[in-house]
Tab-separated table of C-alpha atoms (C1' of nucleotides) in Angstrom:
chain	number	residue	atom	x	y	z
A	22	MET	CA	108.541	58.111	125.717
A	23	GLY	CA	107.211	58.027	128.959
A	24	SER	CA	106.990	54.579	130.407
A	25	ILE	CA	104.763	56.304	133.138
A	26	ASN	CA	103.648	53.355	135.132
A	27	LEU	CA	99.573	54.263	134.141
A	28	THR	CA	98.175	51.677	136.668
A	29	LEU	CA	94.391	52.499	136.705
A	30	PHE	CA	91.041	50.318	136.162
A	31	GLY	CA	92.371	47.474	134.080
A	32	THR	CA	91.542	44.222	134.711
A	33	PRO	CA	94.671	42.547	137.205
A	34	SER	CA	95.071	40.259	133.246
A	35	LEU	CA	95.034	43.176	131.055
A	36	LEU	CA	97.716	44.545	132.919
A	37	VAL	CA	100.513	41.872	133.242
A	38	ARG	CA	102.390	42.984	130.755
A	39	SER	CA	102.914	46.385	132.775
A	40	SER	CA	106.036	45.536	134.447
A	41	ALA	CA	106.881	44.303	138.194
A	42	SER	CA	106.377	47.409	139.042
A	43	TRP	CA	102.952	47.131	138.698
A	44	LYS	CA	102.592	43.412	140.064
A	45	GLY	CA	103.967	44.766	143.102
A	46	PHE	CA	101.720	47.559	142.926
A	47	ARG	CA	98.348	44.984	142.129
A	48	MET	CA	99.546	42.702	144.881
A	49	PRO	CA	98.421	44.628	148.204
A	50	ILE	CA	95.130	45.849	146.073
A	51	THR	CA	93.187	42.617	145.614
A	52	LEU	CA	90.601	42.307	148.120
A	53	SER	CA	91.084	40.809	151.076
A	54	SER	CA	93.531	43.274	151.743
A	55	SER	CA	91.808	46.344	150.034
A	56	ARG	CA	90.850	47.478	153.502
A	57	SER	CA	93.399	47.381	155.554
A	58	LEU	CA	95.553	49.550	152.529
A	59	LEU	CA	92.505	52.009	152.181
A	60	SER	CA	92.223	52.162	156.206
A	61	LYS	CA	96.055	53.135	156.189
A	62	ALA	CA	96.075	55.562	153.182
A	63	GLN	CA	92.918	57.440	155.138
A	64	THR	CA	94.971	57.012	158.262
A	65	LEU	CA	97.878	58.582	156.706
A	66	ASP	CA	95.700	61.270	154.941
A	67	SER	CA	94.352	62.465	158.233
A	68	GLU	CA	97.948	63.017	159.941
A	69	LEU	CA	99.789	64.282	156.772
A	70	SER	CA	97.330	66.391	155.153
A	71	PRO	CA	95.123	68.318	157.544
A	72	GLY	CA	93.139	70.634	155.516
A	73	PRO	CA	90.787	72.676	156.105
A	74	GLU	CA	87.981	70.440	155.705
A	75	ARG	CA	89.126	67.620	157.711
A	76	SER	CA	86.841	65.106	158.399
A	77	ASP	CA	87.734	65.282	161.957
A	78	ASP	CA	85.034	65.923	164.690
A	79	ALA	CA	86.589	69.602	164.508
A	80	SER	CA	84.870	69.763	160.765
A	81	GLU	CA	82.216	67.159	161.460
A	82	SER	CA	80.031	69.807	161.854
A	83	MET	CA	81.672	71.865	159.253
A	84	VAL	CA	79.384	73.166	156.855
A	85	ARG	CA	79.600	71.863	153.143
A	86	THR	CA	79.814	73.130	150.212
A	87	TYR	CA	78.619	72.078	146.264
A	88	ALA	CA	79.023	74.044	143.758
A	89	ARG	CA	77.066	73.097	140.396
A	90	ARG	CA	78.998	73.615	137.500
A	91	LYS	CA	77.296	75.950	134.587
A	92	LYS	CA	75.739	78.188	137.451
A	93	ALA	CA	78.718	77.599	139.457
A	94	LYS	CA	81.209	79.233	136.737
A	95	ARG	CA	79.070	82.337	137.091
A	96	LEU	CA	78.214	82.378	140.692
A	97	VAL	CA	80.889	80.698	142.673
A	98	GLY	CA	82.908	83.899	142.604
A	99	ASP	CA	84.963	82.371	145.927
A	100	VAL	CA	85.925	78.918	143.891
A	101	GLU	CA	87.428	80.874	141.350
A	102	LYS	CA	89.013	83.099	143.042
A	103	ASN	CA	90.983	80.602	145.777
A	104	PRO	CA	93.637	79.217	143.892
A	105	ASN	CA	93.440	76.679	145.535
A	106	GLY	CA	89.509	76.275	145.228
A	107	GLU	CA	88.673	76.017	148.729
A	108	ALA	CA	85.131	76.337	149.724
A	109	PRO	CA	83.978	79.729	150.855
A	110	PRO	CA	83.473	80.311	154.926
A	111	ASP	CA	80.721	78.860	156.813
A	112	GLN	CA	79.107	82.205	156.878
A	113	LYS	CA	78.674	82.558	153.340
A	114	VAL	CA	76.647	79.309	152.663
A	115	ALA	CA	74.696	79.311	155.546
A	116	ASN	CA	71.291	80.277	153.768
A	117	LEU	CA	72.366	77.764	150.869
A	118	PRO	CA	69.569	75.266	150.810
A	119	ASP	CA	70.629	71.454	151.770
A	120	ILE	CA	72.296	69.647	149.004
A	121	GLU	CA	69.791	66.942	150.236
A	122	GLU	CA	66.512	68.869	149.432
A	123	PHE	CA	68.519	69.341	146.159
A	124	ALA	CA	68.922	65.715	145.333
A	125	TYR	CA	65.426	65.267	146.025
A	126	GLY	CA	63.948	67.570	143.762
A	127	LYS	CA	62.828	70.235	146.665
A	128	VAL	CA	64.612	73.198	145.417
A	129	GLU	CA	64.230	75.531	142.552
A	130	ALA	CA	67.232	74.774	139.909
A	131	SER	CA	67.879	78.520	139.612
A	132	LYS	CA	68.885	78.592	143.677
A	133	THR	CA	71.483	75.346	143.174
A	134	SER	CA	74.085	77.287	142.432
A	135	LYS	CA	75.842	75.987	145.649
A	136	LEU	CA	74.237	73.833	148.026
A	137	VAL	CA	74.994	72.959	151.754
A	138	LEU	CA	74.982	69.513	152.846
A	139	LYS	CA	74.283	70.404	156.966
A	140	LYS	CA	74.871	67.084	158.700
A	141	THR	CA	77.132	63.893	156.650
A	142	SER	CA	76.954	61.222	159.173
A	143	ASN	CA	75.262	58.968	161.731
A	144	THR	CA	71.920	61.131	161.892
A	145	VAL	CA	70.276	57.377	161.068
A	146	GLU	CA	70.087	53.760	162.643
A	147	PRO	CA	72.179	51.817	160.619
A	148	PRO	CA	70.316	49.145	158.663
A	149	ALA	CA	70.274	45.424	160.769
A	150	HIS	CA	73.444	42.910	160.219
A	151	TRP	CA	74.938	45.432	157.891
A	152	GLU	CA	78.273	43.966	159.107
A	153	GLU	CA	77.691	40.691	158.672
A	154	VAL	CA	76.337	41.490	154.837
A	155	LEU	CA	79.553	43.828	153.982
A	156	GLU	CA	82.265	40.568	155.763
A	157	GLY	CA	80.062	38.171	153.714
A	158	ILE	CA	80.362	40.392	150.564
A	159	ARG	CA	84.350	40.742	151.383
A	160	LYS	CA	84.404	36.796	151.558
A	161	MET	CA	83.047	36.364	148.147
A	162	ARG	CA	85.567	38.681	146.817
A	163	SER	CA	87.802	37.745	147.795
A	164	SER	CA	87.220	34.202	145.643
A	165	GLU	CA	86.212	35.447	142.545
A	166	ASP	CA	88.177	38.247	140.098
A	167	ALA	CA	86.222	40.858	139.641
A	168	PRO	CA	87.696	43.603	137.197
A	169	VAL	CA	88.195	46.173	139.474
A	170	ASP	CA	90.453	44.535	142.168
A	171	SER	CA	93.150	46.380	140.431
A	172	MET	CA	92.576	49.158	142.270
A	173	GLY	CA	88.807	50.309	143.460
A	174	CYS	CA	89.700	53.640	142.051
A	175	GLU	CA	91.812	54.439	138.884
A	176	LYS	CA	95.095	55.192	140.166
A	177	ALA	CA	96.881	56.796	137.361
A	178	GLY	CA	101.029	58.021	136.746
A	179	SER	CA	101.725	56.333	140.830
A	180	LEU	CA	104.978	56.898	139.194
A	181	LEU	CA	104.851	60.748	138.521
A	182	PRO	CA	105.002	63.755	140.798
A	183	PRO	CA	102.373	64.619	143.117
A	184	LYS	CA	100.973	67.578	140.515
A	185	GLU	CA	101.108	65.497	137.659
A	186	ARG	CA	99.880	62.618	139.250
A	187	ARG	CA	96.876	64.365	140.210
A	188	PHE	CA	96.087	65.769	136.859
A	189	ALA	CA	96.686	61.978	135.455
A	190	VAL	CA	94.256	60.898	138.127
A	191	LEU	CA	91.886	64.005	136.511
A	192	VAL	CA	91.914	62.650	133.572
A	193	SER	CA	92.018	59.021	133.669
A	194	SER	CA	88.775	59.599	135.733
A	195	LEU	CA	87.310	61.126	133.340
A	196	LEU	CA	87.550	59.109	130.588
A	197	SER	CA	86.743	56.025	132.844
A	198	SER	CA	82.907	57.132	132.502
A	199	GLN	CA	80.598	54.985	130.990
A	200	THR	CA	83.825	52.992	129.572
A	201	LYS	CA	85.404	49.842	130.262
A	202	ASP	CA	88.520	49.467	132.466
A	203	HIS	CA	91.164	48.211	129.691
A	204	VAL	CA	89.723	50.660	127.645
A	205	THR	CA	90.150	53.448	129.610
A	206	HIS	CA	93.635	52.131	130.136
A	207	GLY	CA	94.393	51.824	126.781
A	208	ALA	CA	93.384	55.558	125.870
A	209	VAL	CA	95.135	57.129	129.200
A	210	GLN	CA	98.537	54.892	127.763
A	211	ARG	CA	98.261	56.640	124.487
A	212	LEU	CA	97.919	60.149	126.166
A	213	SER	CA	100.379	59.284	128.558
A	214	GLU	CA	103.450	58.455	125.394
A	215	LYS	CA	102.135	61.404	123.644
A	216	GLY	CA	102.853	63.976	126.988
A	217	LEU	CA	99.173	64.409	127.533
A	218	LEU	CA	98.197	64.058	130.208
A	219	ASP	CA	99.366	67.636	131.092
A	220	ALA	CA	97.436	70.743	130.969
A	221	ASP	CA	99.755	72.661	128.877
A	222	ALA	CA	100.135	69.769	126.297
A	223	ILE	CA	96.526	69.299	125.897
A	224	ILE	CA	95.545	72.575	125.309
A	225	LYS	CA	98.233	73.212	122.253
A	226	THR	CA	96.350	70.114	121.313
A	227	ASP	CA	93.549	70.009	118.991
A	228	GLU	CA	89.750	68.124	119.939
A	229	ALA	CA	90.429	65.683	117.189
A	230	SER	CA	93.675	64.393	117.891
A	231	LEU	CA	92.415	64.294	121.060
A	232	ALA	CA	89.164	62.555	120.344
A	233	SER	CA	91.071	59.634	118.108
A	234	LEU	CA	93.812	59.194	120.723
A	235	ILE	CA	91.282	58.312	123.468
A	236	TYR	CA	89.076	56.504	121.276
A	237	PRO	CA	86.765	54.298	121.637
A	238	VAL	CA	85.881	55.652	124.961
A	239	GLY	CA	82.626	55.918	125.782
A	240	PHE	CA	81.836	59.726	124.399
A	241	TYR	CA	85.506	60.569	123.382
A	242	THR	CA	83.856	63.648	121.355
A	243	ARG	CA	82.857	65.282	124.479
A	244	LYS	CA	85.254	63.825	126.385
A	245	SER	CA	88.157	65.441	123.944
A	246	GLN	CA	85.872	68.626	124.584
A	247	TYR	CA	85.848	68.178	127.843
A	248	MET	CA	89.483	67.254	128.738
A	249	LYS	CA	90.249	70.660	126.200
A	250	LYS	CA	87.933	73.091	128.635
A	251	ILE	CA	89.524	71.934	131.919
A	252	ALA	CA	92.886	72.143	130.716
A	253	ASN	CA	91.906	75.558	129.999
A	254	ILE	CA	90.934	75.967	133.595
A	255	CYS	CA	93.467	74.298	135.664
A	256	LEU	CA	96.147	76.547	133.959
A	257	GLU	CA	94.512	79.410	134.706
A	258	LYS	CA	92.985	79.371	137.881
A	259	TYR	CA	95.117	76.409	139.263
A	260	GLY	CA	98.450	76.773	138.109
A	261	GLY	CA	98.130	73.224	135.832
A	262	ASP	CA	96.861	71.571	138.934
A	263	ILE	CA	93.607	70.184	140.072
A	264	PRO	CA	90.926	71.913	142.350
A	265	ARG	CA	92.019	70.801	145.666
A	266	SER	CA	88.209	70.861	146.674
A	267	LEU	CA	84.935	69.237	145.855
A	268	ASP	CA	84.025	72.602	144.299
A	269	GLY	CA	86.244	73.260	142.443
A	270	LEU	CA	86.043	70.240	140.490
A	271	LEU	CA	82.360	70.129	140.101
A	272	THR	CA	83.243	73.559	138.361
A	273	LEU	CA	84.877	71.360	135.596
A	274	PRO	CA	83.034	70.441	132.391
A	275	GLY	CA	82.780	66.451	132.859
A	276	MET	CA	82.869	66.639	136.377
A	277	GLY	CA	79.937	65.179	138.004
A	278	PRO	CA	79.645	63.453	142.288
A	279	LYS	CA	81.071	60.758	141.689
A	280	MET	CA	83.795	61.641	139.966
A	281	ALA	CA	84.582	64.672	141.746
A	282	HIS	CA	84.560	62.253	144.944
A	283	LEU	CA	86.707	59.527	143.416
A	284	VAL	CA	89.458	62.354	142.113
A	285	MET	CA	89.445	64.090	146.059
A	286	ASN	CA	89.609	60.328	147.718
A	287	VAL	CA	92.354	59.425	145.203
A	288	ALA	CA	94.378	62.692	143.350
A	289	TRP	CA	93.929	64.562	147.261
A	290	ASP	CA	93.515	61.282	149.255
A	291	ASP	CA	90.851	63.063	151.272
A	292	VAL	CA	87.847	61.367	151.558
A	293	GLN	CA	84.883	64.095	151.439
A	294	GLY	CA	81.797	61.785	150.851
A	295	ILE	CA	81.466	58.089	149.652
A	296	CYS	CA	81.894	57.531	146.052
A	297	VAL	CA	78.459	56.364	144.751
A	298	ASP	CA	78.210	54.942	140.843
A	299	THR	CA	75.981	52.620	139.397
A	300	HIS	CA	77.214	49.328	141.284
A	301	VAL	CA	76.801	51.249	144.999
A	302	HIS	CA	73.764	52.544	143.864
A	303	ARG	CA	71.788	49.661	142.375
A	304	ILE	CA	73.498	47.422	145.734
A	305	SER	CA	72.784	49.417	148.531
A	306	ASN	CA	69.215	49.549	147.392
A	307	ARG	CA	68.775	45.907	146.493
A	308	LEU	CA	70.168	45.408	150.380
A	309	GLY	CA	67.700	47.606	151.729
A	310	TRP	CA	70.964	49.762	153.013
A	311	VAL	CA	69.427	53.350	151.285
A	312	SER	CA	65.441	54.663	151.138
A	313	LYS	CA	64.235	57.802	150.420
A	314	PRO	CA	63.501	59.505	153.903
A	315	GLY	CA	59.849	58.968	155.529
A	316	THR	CA	58.753	57.129	152.295
A	317	GLY	CA	61.384	53.850	153.161
A	318	LYS	CA	61.403	53.744	148.886
A	319	LYS	CA	64.660	53.261	146.261
A	320	THR	CA	66.084	56.215	146.170
A	321	SER	CA	65.696	57.032	142.825
A	322	SER	CA	69.983	58.391	142.093
A	323	PRO	CA	73.552	57.747	143.431
A	324	GLU	CA	73.391	60.984	145.008
A	325	GLN	CA	70.088	60.227	146.754
A	326	THR	CA	71.838	57.059	147.690
A	327	ARG	CA	75.367	58.890	148.666
A	328	ILE	CA	73.398	61.209	151.020
A	329	SER	CA	71.320	58.038	152.511
A	330	LEU	CA	74.275	55.788	153.092
A	331	GLU	CA	76.929	58.783	154.279
A	332	LYS	CA	73.931	58.961	157.059
A	333	TRP	CA	74.903	55.582	158.709
A	334	LEU	CA	77.746	54.271	157.296
A	335	PRO	CA	81.211	54.938	159.422
A	336	LYS	CA	83.680	56.698	158.325
A	337	ASP	CA	86.058	54.267	158.468
A	338	GLU	CA	83.647	52.221	155.239
A	339	TRP	CA	83.201	55.090	153.367
A	340	VAL	CA	86.301	54.471	150.721
A	341	PRO	CA	86.279	50.298	150.793
A	342	ILE	CA	82.808	50.405	150.470
A	343	ASN	CA	83.418	51.488	146.904
A	344	PRO	CA	85.614	48.811	145.450
A	345	LEU	CA	83.799	46.024	147.617
A	346	LEU	CA	80.525	46.414	146.077
A	347	VAL	CA	81.808	47.453	142.359
A	348	GLY	CA	83.574	44.000	141.932
A	349	PHE	CA	80.392	42.572	143.985
A	350	GLY	CA	78.110	44.039	141.042
A	351	GLN	CA	80.450	42.939	138.305
A	352	THR	CA	80.426	39.575	139.404
A	353	VAL	CA	77.327	38.303	141.602
A	354	CYS	CA	75.061	41.272	142.169
A	355	THR	CA	74.643	41.856	138.237
A	356	PRO	CA	72.748	44.527	137.545
A	357	VAL	CA	70.018	41.644	135.217
A	358	ARG	CA	70.604	38.513	136.291
A	359	PRO	CA	71.790	38.825	139.686
A	360	ARG	CA	73.309	35.369	140.840
A	361	CYS	CA	71.452	35.757	144.156
A	362	GLY	CA	72.005	31.097	143.653
A	363	VAL	CA	75.736	32.008	144.613
A	364	CYS	CA	75.560	34.511	146.944
A	365	SER	CA	76.504	33.469	150.561
A	366	ILE	CA	74.053	37.039	152.028
A	367	ASN	CA	71.079	35.814	149.934
A	368	GLU	CA	69.732	34.928	153.410
A	369	LEU	CA	69.739	38.658	154.498
A	370	CYS	CA	69.049	39.903	151.396
A	371	PRO	CA	65.686	41.466	151.026
A	372	SER	CA	65.941	41.412	147.345
A	373	ALA	CA	67.219	37.834	146.908
A	374	PHE	CA	65.478	36.066	143.729
A	375	LYS	CA	63.427	38.539	142.980
A	376	GLU	CA	64.637	39.261	139.917
A	377	ALA	CA	65.304	36.629	137.195
A	378	SER	CA	68.423	35.357	138.411
A	379	SER	CA	71.390	34.158	135.995
A	380	PRO	CA	71.065	30.560	133.939
A	381	GLY	CA	73.667	28.885	135.602
A	382	SER	CA	71.799	27.466	138.302
A	383	ARG	CA	68.650	25.854	137.752
A	384	ALA	CA	67.768	25.727	141.929
A	385	LYS	CA	68.258	28.962	141.514
A	386	LYS	CA	65.453	29.526	139.227
A	387	SER	CA	63.191	27.539	141.473
A	388	SER	CA	63.503	29.136	144.525
A	389	ALA	CA	63.228	32.560	142.494
A	390	ARG	CA	59.116	30.982	141.669
A	391	VAL	CA	58.644	29.884	144.949
A	392	LYS	CA	59.827	33.331	147.043
A	393	LYS	CA	57.626	35.125	144.130
A	394	GLN	CA	54.615	33.319	145.362
B	10	DG	C1'	63.885	62.439	131.150
B	11	DT	C1'	67.182	61.631	126.459
B	12	DC	C1'	71.713	62.200	124.120
B	13	DC	C1'	76.380	61.039	124.076
B	14	DG	C1'	78.777	55.630	121.574
B	15	DG	C1'	81.859	52.109	120.132
B	16	DT	C1'	82.438	47.445	122.346
B	17	DG	C1'	81.393	43.408	124.977
B	18	DT	C1'	77.849	39.897	126.311
B	19	DA	C1'	73.887	37.089	126.696
C	8	DT	C1'	68.374	42.538	119.327
C	9	DA	C1'	69.039	44.005	123.511
C	10	DC	C1'	71.462	46.686	127.473
C	11	DA	C1'	75.588	47.270	129.748
C	12	DC	C1'	79.385	50.194	130.372
C	13	DG	C1'	82.197	51.860	138.177
C	14	DG	C1'	78.123	59.512	134.376
C	15	DG	C1'	77.371	63.764	133.354
C	16	DA	C1'	74.853	67.727	130.832
C	17	DC	C1'	70.987	69.637	129.192
DNA sequence: GTCCGGTGTA
DNA sequence: TACACGGGAC
């Protein structure tokens, strides 16, 4: 059986039973060093994979296109014709609506088959003290042990050949949404043992079997359907590999912006944008790092947050920001009852003690009341 | 906005 | 009981 070294998502403690290779892998991942590791990956990426849409200066101004699934299937001929899922040439997308306008509902849904991100970064002044805040979070994270500490993003099938590894990453990303890390890990393990991290094998398996294998990941019925559709598309259009571009990934059912960026980062080592999940979205807003243009109000979707964040956050932080804030969100800056009392940057946080804090420290609660008044 | 969904946690 | 789970489709 495939004793494939599948390391994804799991908390370290849950994965301890997996072999020394896991330990060896995990060690460099914990917090303080995750940053340098990720930076290395990015540097390596720049050197090794000079794709047509690299994030260097030359391509900075390059127009990026987004194909929205569903309409994309019907309208995005360019993506479908191109085996690598490359974006169409600039001139073809020059007149398309800006993705930012789309994110704020300024573009009719009927016109969003493709979207253009005209400007990516450094168009806005960074918020005050952001570096100090980030450093503070790093320090807190190095003493906590968050579930995310295993990876930051999933890393599946690290011992597999590249193409198989990419497919494994894609599948585990799909399964991971709205699902606890260790649950995802178990499901991927079962798939792996059956050789079902492969497009060819998946299309030969019925949905019910897939569903029972991935159970109890969130929305397992839908995901089993998505898996079959994705496997079909990957076989037909990408030779069993996964799409190479954001566009192509977004064409796949079950692949939204969050997972598409994650897969681009992890499977292709290609940072196209910030991977914004619920934690990054929530914390960025609490910190006052993002806002709707003009209004200064909180962003109302992860996509808005991504756009807002990409306008000022330096690119070398685009990858590490995710594992950093996710772990912080799992341990300190939790969705409900955030532990502002133990947060070392609460004096820099405009939202500190503004929500009911965790019943761990009375002092904080009283602080909360004081601040509210 | 609502739905998908079993599971852990407060 | 309620709510979150490193979302996405409709």
